[in-house]
PDB file of C-alpha atoms in Angstrom:
ATOM      1  CA  MET A 652      -7.169   7.345 -18.596  1.00  0.00           C
ATOM      2  CA  LEU A 653      -7.695   5.610 -15.251  1.00  0.00           C
ATOM      3  CA  LEU A 654      -7.260   7.312 -11.899  1.00  0.00           C
ATOM      4  CA  ALA A 655      -6.416   4.767  -9.177  1.00  0.00           C
ATOM      5  CA  LEU A 656      -6.359   5.762  -5.497  1.00  0.00           C
ATOM      6  CA  ASP A 657      -5.170   3.888  -2.418  1.00  0.00           C
ATOM      7  CA  LEU A 658      -6.617   5.682   0.621  1.00  0.00           C
ATOM      8  CA  GLY A 659      -4.561   4.828   3.699  1.00  0.00           C
ATOM      9  CA  ASN A 660      -4.816   6.145   7.222  1.00  0.00           C
ATOM     10  CA  THR A 661      -1.732   8.334   6.820  1.00  0.00           C
ATOM     11  CA  GLU A 662      -1.294   8.874   3.095  1.00  0.00           C
ATOM     12  CA  ILE A 663      -3.296   8.653  -0.114  1.00  0.00           C
ATOM     13  CA  THR A 664      -1.451   7.313  -3.143  1.00  0.00           C
ATOM     14  CA  VAL A 665      -2.793   8.376  -6.528  1.00  0.00           C
ATOM     15  CA  GLY A 666      -1.838   6.690  -9.793  1.00  0.00           C
ATOM     16  CA  LEU A 667      -2.594   7.717 -13.374  1.00  0.00           C
ATOM     17  CA  PHE A 668      -2.799   4.884 -15.906  1.00  0.00           C
ATOM     18  CA  ALA A 669      -2.827   5.119 -19.684  1.00  0.00           C
ATOM     19  CA  GLU A 670      -3.930   1.639 -20.779  1.00  0.00           C
ATOM     20  CA  ASN A 671      -1.775  -0.617 -18.553  1.00  0.00           C
ATOM     21  CA  GLU A 672       1.086   1.825 -18.028  1.00  0.00           C
ATOM     22  CA  LEU A 673       1.477   3.815 -14.821  1.00  0.00           C
ATOM     23  CA  GLU A 674       2.266   7.251 -16.224  1.00  0.00           C
ATOM     24  CA  ALA A 675       2.453   9.221 -12.976  1.00  0.00           C
ATOM     25  CA  HIS A 676       1.791   8.867  -9.268  1.00  0.00           C
ATOM     26  CA  TRP A 677       1.519  11.197  -6.291  1.00  0.00           C
ATOM     27  CA  ARG A 678       1.040  11.126  -2.531  1.00  0.00           C
ATOM     28  CA  LEU A 679      -1.245  13.278  -0.388  1.00  0.00           C
ATOM     29  CA  THR A 680      -1.707  13.431   3.367  1.00  0.00           C
ATOM     30  CA  THR A 681      -4.945  11.815   4.513  1.00  0.00           C
ATOM     31  CA  ASN A 682      -6.735  14.878   5.898  1.00  0.00           C
ATOM     32  CA  PRO A 683     -10.407  14.413   6.867  1.00  0.00           C
ATOM     33  CA  GLU A 684     -10.819  18.192   7.178  1.00  0.00           C
ATOM     34  CA  ARG A 685     -10.442  18.783   3.436  1.00  0.00           C
ATOM     35  CA  THR A 686     -13.594  19.652   1.507  1.00  0.00           C
ATOM     36  CA  PRO A 687     -14.528  18.079  -1.844  1.00  0.00           C
ATOM     37  CA  ASP A 688     -13.438  21.283  -3.575  1.00  0.00           C
ATOM     38  CA  GLU A 689     -10.024  21.093  -1.907  1.00  0.00           C
ATOM     39  CA  TRP A 690      -9.572  17.454  -2.904  1.00  0.00           C
ATOM     40  CA  GLY A 691     -10.644  18.222  -6.453  1.00  0.00           C
ATOM     41  CA  SER A 692      -8.266  21.164  -6.685  1.00  0.00           C
ATOM     42  CA  ALA A 693      -5.349  19.073  -5.408  1.00  0.00           C
ATOM     43  CA  ILE A 694      -5.959  16.208  -7.855  1.00  0.00           C
ATOM     44  CA  ALA A 695      -6.530  18.595 -10.765  1.00  0.00           C
ATOM     45  CA  GLY A 696      -3.247  20.321  -9.944  1.00  0.00           C
ATOM     46  CA  PHE A 697      -1.355  17.038 -10.049  1.00  0.00           C
ATOM     47  CA  LEU A 698      -2.903  16.096 -13.377  1.00  0.00           C
ATOM     48  CA  LEU A 699      -2.148  19.461 -14.965  1.00  0.00           C
ATOM     49  CA  GLN A 700       1.419  19.350 -13.666  1.00  0.00           C
ATOM     50  CA  ALA A 701       1.820  15.969 -15.386  1.00  0.00           C
ATOM     51  CA  GLY A 702       0.567  17.447 -18.655  1.00  0.00           C
ATOM     52  CA  HIS A 703      -2.950  16.016 -18.524  1.00  0.00           C
ATOM     53  CA  SER A 704      -6.439  17.429 -18.168  1.00  0.00           C
ATOM     54  CA  PRO A 705      -9.032  16.098 -15.683  1.00  0.00           C
ATOM     55  CA  ASN A 706     -11.273  15.674 -18.749  1.00  0.00           C
ATOM     56  CA  GLU A 707      -8.988  12.819 -19.893  1.00  0.00           C
ATOM     57  CA  ILE A 708     -10.026  10.664 -16.934  1.00  0.00           C
ATOM     58  CA  ARG A 709     -12.538   8.025 -18.041  1.00  0.00           C
ATOM     59  CA  ALA A 710     -12.668   5.853 -14.902  1.00  0.00           C
ATOM     60  CA  VAL A 711     -11.806   6.083 -11.202  1.00  0.00           C
ATOM     61  CA  CYS A 712     -11.114   3.073  -8.981  1.00  0.00           C
ATOM     62  CA  LEU A 713     -10.195   3.270  -5.307  1.00  0.00           C
ATOM     63  CA  ALA A 714      -9.385   1.143  -2.283  1.00  0.00           C
ATOM     64  CA  SER A 715      -9.978   2.812   1.066  1.00  0.00           C
ATOM     65  CA  VAL A 716      -9.294   2.044   4.714  1.00  0.00           C
ATOM     66  CA  ALA A 717     -10.028   5.691   5.605  1.00  0.00           C
ATOM     67  CA  PRO A 718     -13.832   6.075   5.471  1.00  0.00           C
ATOM     68  CA  THR A 719     -13.704   9.613   6.902  1.00  0.00           C
ATOM     69  CA  VAL A 720     -12.213  10.946   3.661  1.00  0.00           C
ATOM     70  CA  THR A 721     -13.653   8.570   1.055  1.00  0.00           C
ATOM     71  CA  GLN A 722     -16.894  10.436   0.406  1.00  0.00           C
ATOM     72  CA  SER A 723     -15.452  13.937   0.199  1.00  0.00           C
ATOM     73  CA  LEU A 724     -12.536  12.764  -1.966  1.00  0.00           C
ATOM     74  CA  SER A 725     -14.883  10.916  -4.322  1.00  0.00           C
ATOM     75  CA  GLU A 726     -17.093  13.999  -4.603  1.00  0.00           C
ATOM     76  CA  GLY A 727     -14.086  16.169  -5.357  1.00  0.00           C
ATOM     77  CA  ILE A 728     -12.875  13.821  -8.096  1.00  0.00           C
ATOM     78  CA  ALA A 729     -16.369  13.597  -9.601  1.00  0.00           C
ATOM     79  CA  GLY A 730     -16.474  17.387  -9.679  1.00  0.00           C
ATOM     80  CA  ILE A 731     -13.353  17.691 -11.842  1.00  0.00           C
ATOM     81  CA  THR A 732     -13.640  14.531 -13.964  1.00  0.00           C
ATOM     82  CA  GLY A 733     -17.358  13.768 -14.133  1.00  0.00           C
ATOM     83  CA  CYS A 734     -16.558  10.164 -13.143  1.00  0.00           C
ATOM     84  CA  ALA A 735     -18.100   8.314 -10.212  1.00  0.00           C
ATOM     85  CA  SER A 736     -15.515   6.410  -8.161  1.00  0.00           C
ATOM     86  CA  VAL A 737     -15.772   2.620  -8.008  1.00  0.00           C
ATOM     87  CA  ALA A 738     -14.701   1.413  -4.560  1.00  0.00           C
ATOM     88  CA  ILE A 739     -13.183  -2.031  -4.058  1.00  0.00           C
ATOM     89  CA  ASP A 740     -14.392  -4.079  -1.098  1.00  0.00           C
ATOM     90  CA  SER A 741     -14.992  -7.695  -0.137  1.00  0.00           C
ATOM     91  CA  HIS A 742     -18.195  -7.748  -2.223  1.00  0.00           C
ATOM     92  CA  SER A 743     -16.420  -6.772  -5.450  1.00  0.00           C
ATOM     93  CA  ALA A 744     -16.617  -9.350  -8.235  1.00  0.00           C
ATOM     94  CA  LEU A 745     -12.915 -10.125  -8.370  1.00  0.00           C
ATOM     95  CA  PRO A 746     -11.185 -13.486  -9.028  1.00  0.00           C
ATOM     96  CA  VAL A 747      -9.910 -13.818  -5.447  1.00  0.00           C
ATOM     97  CA  THR A 748     -11.416 -16.221  -2.915  1.00  0.00           C
ATOM     98  CA  LEU A 749     -11.283 -14.866   0.653  1.00  0.00           C
ATOM     99  CA  GLU A 750     -10.661 -18.066   2.630  1.00  0.00           C
ATOM    100  CA  VAL A 751     -10.825 -16.372   6.031  1.00  0.00           C
ATOM    101  CA  ASP A 752     -13.289 -16.526   8.925  1.00  0.00           C
ATOM    102  CA  GLU A 753     -14.571 -12.962   8.443  1.00  0.00           C
ATOM    103  CA  PRO A 754     -14.226 -12.066   4.745  1.00  0.00           C
ATOM    104  CA  LEU A 755     -16.264  -8.864   5.113  1.00  0.00           C
ATOM    105  CA  THR A 756     -13.562  -7.385   7.354  1.00  0.00           C
ATOM    106  CA  VAL A 757     -10.678  -7.817   4.874  1.00  0.00           C
ATOM    107  CA  GLY A 758      -9.319  -4.395   3.905  1.00  0.00           C
ATOM    108  CA  ALA A 759      -9.667  -3.287   0.301  1.00  0.00           C
ATOM    109  CA  ASP A 760      -5.922  -2.613   0.066  1.00  0.00           C
ATOM    110  CA  ARG A 761      -5.178  -6.202   1.042  1.00  0.00           C
ATOM    111  CA  ILE A 762      -7.592  -7.524  -1.581  1.00  0.00           C
ATOM    112  CA  VAL A 763      -5.988  -5.553  -4.412  1.00  0.00           C
ATOM    113  CA  ASN A 764      -2.501  -6.460  -3.170  1.00  0.00           C
ATOM    114  CA  VAL A 765      -3.139 -10.186  -3.457  1.00  0.00           C
ATOM    115  CA  LEU A 766      -4.987  -9.722  -6.750  1.00  0.00           C
ATOM    116  CA  ALA A 767      -1.918  -7.991  -8.164  1.00  0.00           C
ATOM    117  CA  ALA A 768       0.401 -10.690  -6.816  1.00  0.00           C
ATOM    118  CA  VAL A 769      -1.627 -13.501  -8.390  1.00  0.00           C
ATOM    119  CA  GLU A 770      -1.937 -11.867 -11.808  1.00  0.00           C
ATOM    120  CA  LEU A 771       1.575 -10.427 -12.039  1.00  0.00           C
ATOM    121  CA  PHE A 772       3.635 -13.214 -10.451  1.00  0.00           C
ATOM    122  CA  LYS A 773       1.513 -16.336 -11.141  1.00  0.00           C
ATOM    123  CA  ALA A 774       2.821 -17.892  -7.924  1.00  0.00           C
ATOM    124  CA  ASP A 775       2.128 -18.374  -4.242  1.00  0.00           C
ATOM    125  CA  SER A 776       2.974 -15.037  -2.647  1.00  0.00           C
ATOM    126  CA  VAL A 777       3.345 -13.154   0.601  1.00  0.00           C
ATOM    127  CA  VAL A 778       2.842  -9.414   0.110  1.00  0.00           C
ATOM    128  CA  VAL A 779       4.426  -7.284   2.845  1.00  0.00           C
ATOM    129  CA  ASP A 780       2.867  -3.820   2.712  1.00  0.00           C
ATOM    130  CA  PHE A 781       4.711  -1.108   4.643  1.00  0.00           C
ATOM    131  CA  GLY A 782       2.116   1.536   5.504  1.00  0.00           C
ATOM    132  CA  THR A 783       0.586   2.923   8.694  1.00  0.00           C
ATOM    133  CA  ALA A 784       0.462  -0.750   9.636  1.00  0.00           C
ATOM    134  CA  THR A 785       2.742  -3.419   8.180  1.00  0.00           C
ATOM    135  CA  THR A 786       0.548  -6.145   6.732  1.00  0.00           C
ATOM    136  CA  PHE A 787       1.434  -9.647   5.555  1.00  0.00           C
ATOM    137  CA  ASP A 788      -1.023 -10.921   2.934  1.00  0.00           C
ATOM    138  CA  CYS A 789      -0.834 -14.581   1.949  1.00  0.00           C
ATOM    139  CA  VAL A 790      -2.243 -15.829  -1.355  1.00  0.00           C
ATOM    140  CA  THR A 791      -1.854 -19.007  -3.381  1.00  0.00           C
ATOM    141  CA  ALA A 792      -1.246 -19.133  -7.110  1.00  0.00           C
ATOM    142  CA  ASP A 793      -4.877 -20.159  -7.651  1.00  0.00           C
ATOM    143  CA  ALA A 794      -6.029 -16.918  -5.959  1.00  0.00           C
ATOM    144  CA  ARG A 795      -6.992 -18.159  -2.501  1.00  0.00           C
ATOM    145  CA  PHE A 796      -6.390 -15.447   0.087  1.00  0.00           C
ATOM    146  CA  LEU A 797      -5.348 -17.346   3.201  1.00  0.00           C
ATOM    147  CA  GLY A 798      -5.192 -14.424   5.628  1.00  0.00           C
ATOM    148  CA  GLY A 799      -2.047 -13.013   7.131  1.00  0.00           C
ATOM    149  CA  ALA A 800      -0.808 -10.782   9.916  1.00  0.00           C
ATOM    150  CA  ILE A 801      -0.813  -7.118  10.898  1.00  0.00           C
ATOM    151  CA  MET A 802       1.816  -5.389  13.013  1.00  0.00           C
ATOM    152  CA  PRO A 803       2.471  -1.709  13.839  1.00  0.00           C
ATOM    153  CA  GLY A 804       3.951   0.222  10.962  1.00  0.00           C
ATOM    154  CA  LEU A 805       7.466   1.564  10.928  1.00  0.00           C
ATOM    155  CA  ARG A 806       6.572   5.241  11.208  1.00  0.00           C
ATOM    156  CA  THR A 807       3.831   4.494  13.737  1.00  0.00           C
ATOM    157  CA  SER A 808       6.348   2.762  16.005  1.00  0.00           C
ATOM    158  CA  ALA A 809       8.914   5.539  15.621  1.00  0.00           C
ATOM    159  CA  ASP A 810       6.357   8.266  16.345  1.00  0.00           C
ATOM    160  CA  GLN A 811       5.094   6.471  19.442  1.00  0.00           C
ATOM    161  CA  LEU A 812       8.652   6.023  20.689  1.00  0.00           C
ATOM    162  CA  THR A 813       9.572   9.701  20.446  1.00  0.00           C
ATOM    163  CA  ARG A 814       6.156  10.887  21.617  1.00  0.00           C
ATOM    164  CA  ARG A 815       6.190   8.861  24.830  1.00  0.00           C
ATOM    165  CA  ALA A 816       9.857   9.263  25.692  1.00  0.00           C
ATOM    166  CA  ALA A 817      10.400  12.969  26.392  1.00  0.00           C
ATOM    167  CA  LYS A 818      14.158  12.933  25.873  1.00  0.00           C
ATOM    168  CA  LEU A 819      14.133  11.056  22.579  1.00  0.00           C
ATOM    169  CA  PRO A 820      14.047  13.441  19.590  1.00  0.00           C
ATOM    170  CA  ALA A 821      11.975  13.013  16.448  1.00  0.00           C
ATOM    171  CA  THR A 822      14.375  11.401  13.971  1.00  0.00           C
ATOM    172  CA  GLU A 823      14.535  11.045  10.204  1.00  0.00           C
ATOM    173  CA  LEU A 824      14.047   7.427   9.226  1.00  0.00           C
ATOM    174  CA  ARG A 825      17.041   6.330   7.183  1.00  0.00           C
ATOM    175  CA  ALA A 826      19.144   3.192   7.199  1.00  0.00           C
ATOM    176  CA  PRO A 827      21.994   3.481   9.713  1.00  0.00           C
ATOM    177  CA  SER A 828      25.485   2.315   8.869  1.00  0.00           C
ATOM    178  CA  ARG A 829      25.821   0.312  12.104  1.00  0.00           C
ATOM    179  CA  VAL A 830      23.719  -1.276  14.821  1.00  0.00           C
ATOM    180  CA  ILE A 831      25.635   0.215  17.745  1.00  0.00           C
ATOM    181  CA  GLY A 832      24.687   3.862  17.485  1.00  0.00           C
ATOM    182  CA  ARG A 833      27.019   6.568  18.765  1.00  0.00           C
ATOM    183  CA  ARG A 834      24.389   9.289  18.896  1.00  0.00           C
ATOM    184  CA  THR A 835      20.749   9.212  20.030  1.00  0.00           C
ATOM    185  CA  GLU A 836      19.464   9.618  16.468  1.00  0.00           C
ATOM    186  CA  GLU A 837      21.608   6.685  15.307  1.00  0.00           C
ATOM    187  CA  CYS A 838      20.324   4.568  18.181  1.00  0.00           C
ATOM    188  CA  ILE A 839      16.715   5.282  17.220  1.00  0.00           C
ATOM    189  CA  GLN A 840      17.358   4.602  13.532  1.00  0.00           C
ATOM    190  CA  ALA A 841      19.105   1.326  14.310  1.00  0.00           C
ATOM    191  CA  GLY A 842      16.430   0.171  16.726  1.00  0.00           C
ATOM    192  CA  VAL A 843      13.478   1.108  14.544  1.00  0.00           C
ATOM    193  CA  LEU A 844      14.806   0.025  11.137  1.00  0.00           C
ATOM    194  CA  PHE A 845      16.837  -3.057  12.013  1.00  0.00           C
ATOM    195  CA  GLY A 846      14.145  -4.024  14.492  1.00  0.00           C
ATOM    196  CA  ALA A 847      11.473  -3.765  11.797  1.00  0.00           C
ATOM    197  CA  ALA A 848      13.580  -5.698   9.286  1.00  0.00           C
ATOM    198  CA  ASP A 849      14.234  -8.525  11.739  1.00  0.00           C
ATOM    199  CA  ALA A 850      10.558  -8.564  12.718  1.00  0.00           C
ATOM    200  CA  VAL A 851       9.606  -8.972   9.059  1.00  0.00           C
ATOM    201  CA  ASP A 852      12.111 -11.817   8.634  1.00  0.00           C
ATOM    202  CA  GLY A 853      10.768 -13.487  11.763  1.00  0.00           C
ATOM    203  CA  MET A 854       7.164 -13.186  10.616  1.00  0.00           C
ATOM    204  CA  VAL A 855       8.003 -14.531   7.165  1.00  0.00           C
ATOM    205  CA  ARG A 856       9.839 -17.477   8.736  1.00  0.00           C
ATOM    206  CA  ARG A 857       6.734 -18.335  10.776  1.00  0.00           C
ATOM    207  CA  ILE A 858       4.456 -17.923   7.747  1.00  0.00           C
ATOM    208  CA  LEU A 859       6.619 -20.284   5.688  1.00  0.00           C
ATOM    209  CA  ALA A 860       6.427 -22.873   8.462  1.00  0.00           C
ATOM    210  CA  GLU A 861       2.607 -22.850   8.146  1.00  0.00           C
ATOM    211  CA  TRP A 862       2.402 -22.564   4.344  1.00  0.00           C
ATOM    212  CA  PRO A 863      -0.229 -25.039   3.082  1.00  0.00           C
ATOM    213  CA  THR A 864       1.223 -25.855  -0.353  1.00  0.00           C
ATOM    214  CA  PRO A 865       4.503 -27.567  -1.281  1.00  0.00           C
ATOM    215  CA  THR A 866       5.757 -24.501  -3.171  1.00  0.00           C
ATOM    216  CA  PRO A 867       7.442 -21.785  -1.062  1.00  0.00           C
ATOM    217  CA  PRO A 868       5.780 -18.428  -1.673  1.00  0.00           C
ATOM    218  CA  ARG A 869       7.477 -15.439  -3.234  1.00  0.00           C
ATOM    219  CA  VAL A 870       7.886 -12.592  -0.730  1.00  0.00           C
ATOM    220  CA  VAL A 871       7.134  -9.173  -2.208  1.00  0.00           C
ATOM    221  CA  ALA A 872       7.320  -5.763  -0.518  1.00  0.00           C
ATOM    222  CA  THR A 873       5.204  -2.730  -1.328  1.00  0.00           C
ATOM    223  CA  GLY A 874       4.137   0.531   0.294  1.00  0.00           C
ATOM    224  CA  GLY A 875       5.775   3.873   0.849  1.00  0.00           C
ATOM    225  CA  LEU A 876       8.497   2.584   3.189  1.00  0.00           C
ATOM    226  CA  ALA A 877       9.254  -0.653   1.333  1.00  0.00           C
ATOM    227  CA  ALA A 878      12.361   0.693  -0.362  1.00  0.00           C
ATOM    228  CA  LEU A 879      13.755   1.695   3.028  1.00  0.00           C
ATOM    229  CA  VAL A 880      13.201  -1.568   4.907  1.00  0.00           C
ATOM    230  CA  ALA A 881      13.354  -4.293   2.245  1.00  0.00           C
ATOM    231  CA  PRO A 882      17.154  -4.026   1.647  1.00  0.00           C
ATOM    232  CA  LEU A 883      17.715  -4.645   5.371  1.00  0.00           C
ATOM    233  CA  THR A 884      15.814  -7.951   5.310  1.00  0.00           C
ATOM    234  CA  THR A 885      16.863 -11.391   4.131  1.00  0.00           C
ATOM    235  CA  SER A 886      13.389 -12.668   3.258  1.00  0.00           C
ATOM    236  CA  ILE A 887      12.044 -10.079   0.792  1.00  0.00           C
ATOM    237  CA  GLU A 888      12.826 -11.064  -2.803  1.00  0.00           C
ATOM    238  CA  LEU A 889      11.207  -8.241  -4.744  1.00  0.00           C
ATOM    239  CA  THR A 890      10.113  -4.656  -4.078  1.00  0.00           C
ATOM    240  CA  ASP A 891       7.312  -3.001  -6.033  1.00  0.00           C
ATOM    241  CA  PRO A 892       6.211   0.234  -4.314  1.00  0.00           C
ATOM    242  CA  ASP A 893       3.332   0.581  -6.801  1.00  0.00           C
ATOM    243  CA  LEU A 894       1.883  -2.921  -6.397  1.00  0.00           C
ATOM    244  CA  THR A 895      -1.356  -1.658  -4.812  1.00  0.00           C
ATOM    245  CA  LEU A 896      -1.940   0.795  -7.663  1.00  0.00           C
ATOM    246  CA  ARG A 897      -1.301  -1.992 -10.174  1.00  0.00           C
ATOM    247  CA  GLY A 898      -3.814  -4.127  -8.282  1.00  0.00           C
ATOM    248  CA  LEU A 899      -6.390  -1.356  -8.599  1.00  0.00           C
ATOM    249  CA  ARG A 900      -5.778  -1.230 -12.358  1.00  0.00           C
ATOM    250  CA  ILE A 901      -6.272  -5.004 -12.580  1.00  0.00           C
ATOM    251  CA  ALA A 902      -9.408  -4.792 -10.422  1.00  0.00           C
ATOM    252  CA  ALA A 903     -10.826  -2.039 -12.635  1.00  0.00           C
ATOM    253  CA  ARG A 904     -10.426  -4.287 -15.694  1.00  0.00           C
ATOM    254  CA  HIS A 905     -12.185  -7.185 -13.954  1.00  0.00           C
ATOM    255  CA  LEU A 906     -15.061  -4.878 -12.997  1.00  0.00           C
ATOM    256  CA  GLY A 907     -15.515  -3.835 -16.600  1.00  0.00           C
ATOM    257  CA  LEU A 908     -14.254  -0.264 -16.338  1.00  0.00           C
ATOM    258  CA  GLU A 909     -12.944   1.250 -19.552  1.00  0.00           C
ATOM    259  CA  TRP A 910     -10.488   4.088 -19.970  1.00  0.00           C
TER     260      TRP A 910
END
């Protein structure tokens, strides 16, 4: 079995693949204070709860934008599975051309996102990833990564709003039924969620205006908050919250990993 991990600044998403099928997935908080033993215990617990043993893991592939936890997490996984983690980065031998000015700075999550889009959709694509930051990754059908855009993530914006405005309460992020809120919580939900949705539509509109091929790209959403925001937009055509994990599985195959 393959263990695929997307290490973000806020959360770590873990996927368990049997052949090409995603059998289970979990989320952990990105905590740099955890020791390798703690990481190993957490992952082993998830596997056992899903009815699997750590000994079934034959390969581990990860994409990380959180270097403070990568080493300890990798050591913890090696301790329970005996497998060394293979980390994706801009040097990885993957069938994606990074047509940007500074290819070495492209995040591993963005690389696997566009790899997944190319192989799964066979079309020009814009991948909108709702994480700590909201990223827009642009790729052509022939696997040329064109670049994209990065804006503050939904939860990041909401946390900053309530942290800096003393009288605004921390609020659960859920889609409001109306734009004109009648209570403070409704006002925050409307502003944050509808504001994010309209920002995404605006960014996609600008991206389409600059698109270099005659074929309009497919707009795909992924990430932990995709299911919350995508229905409020007009530009997102498809939501796949596990696209990054699927990209890691595809990357592992291209790198010759077997499981």
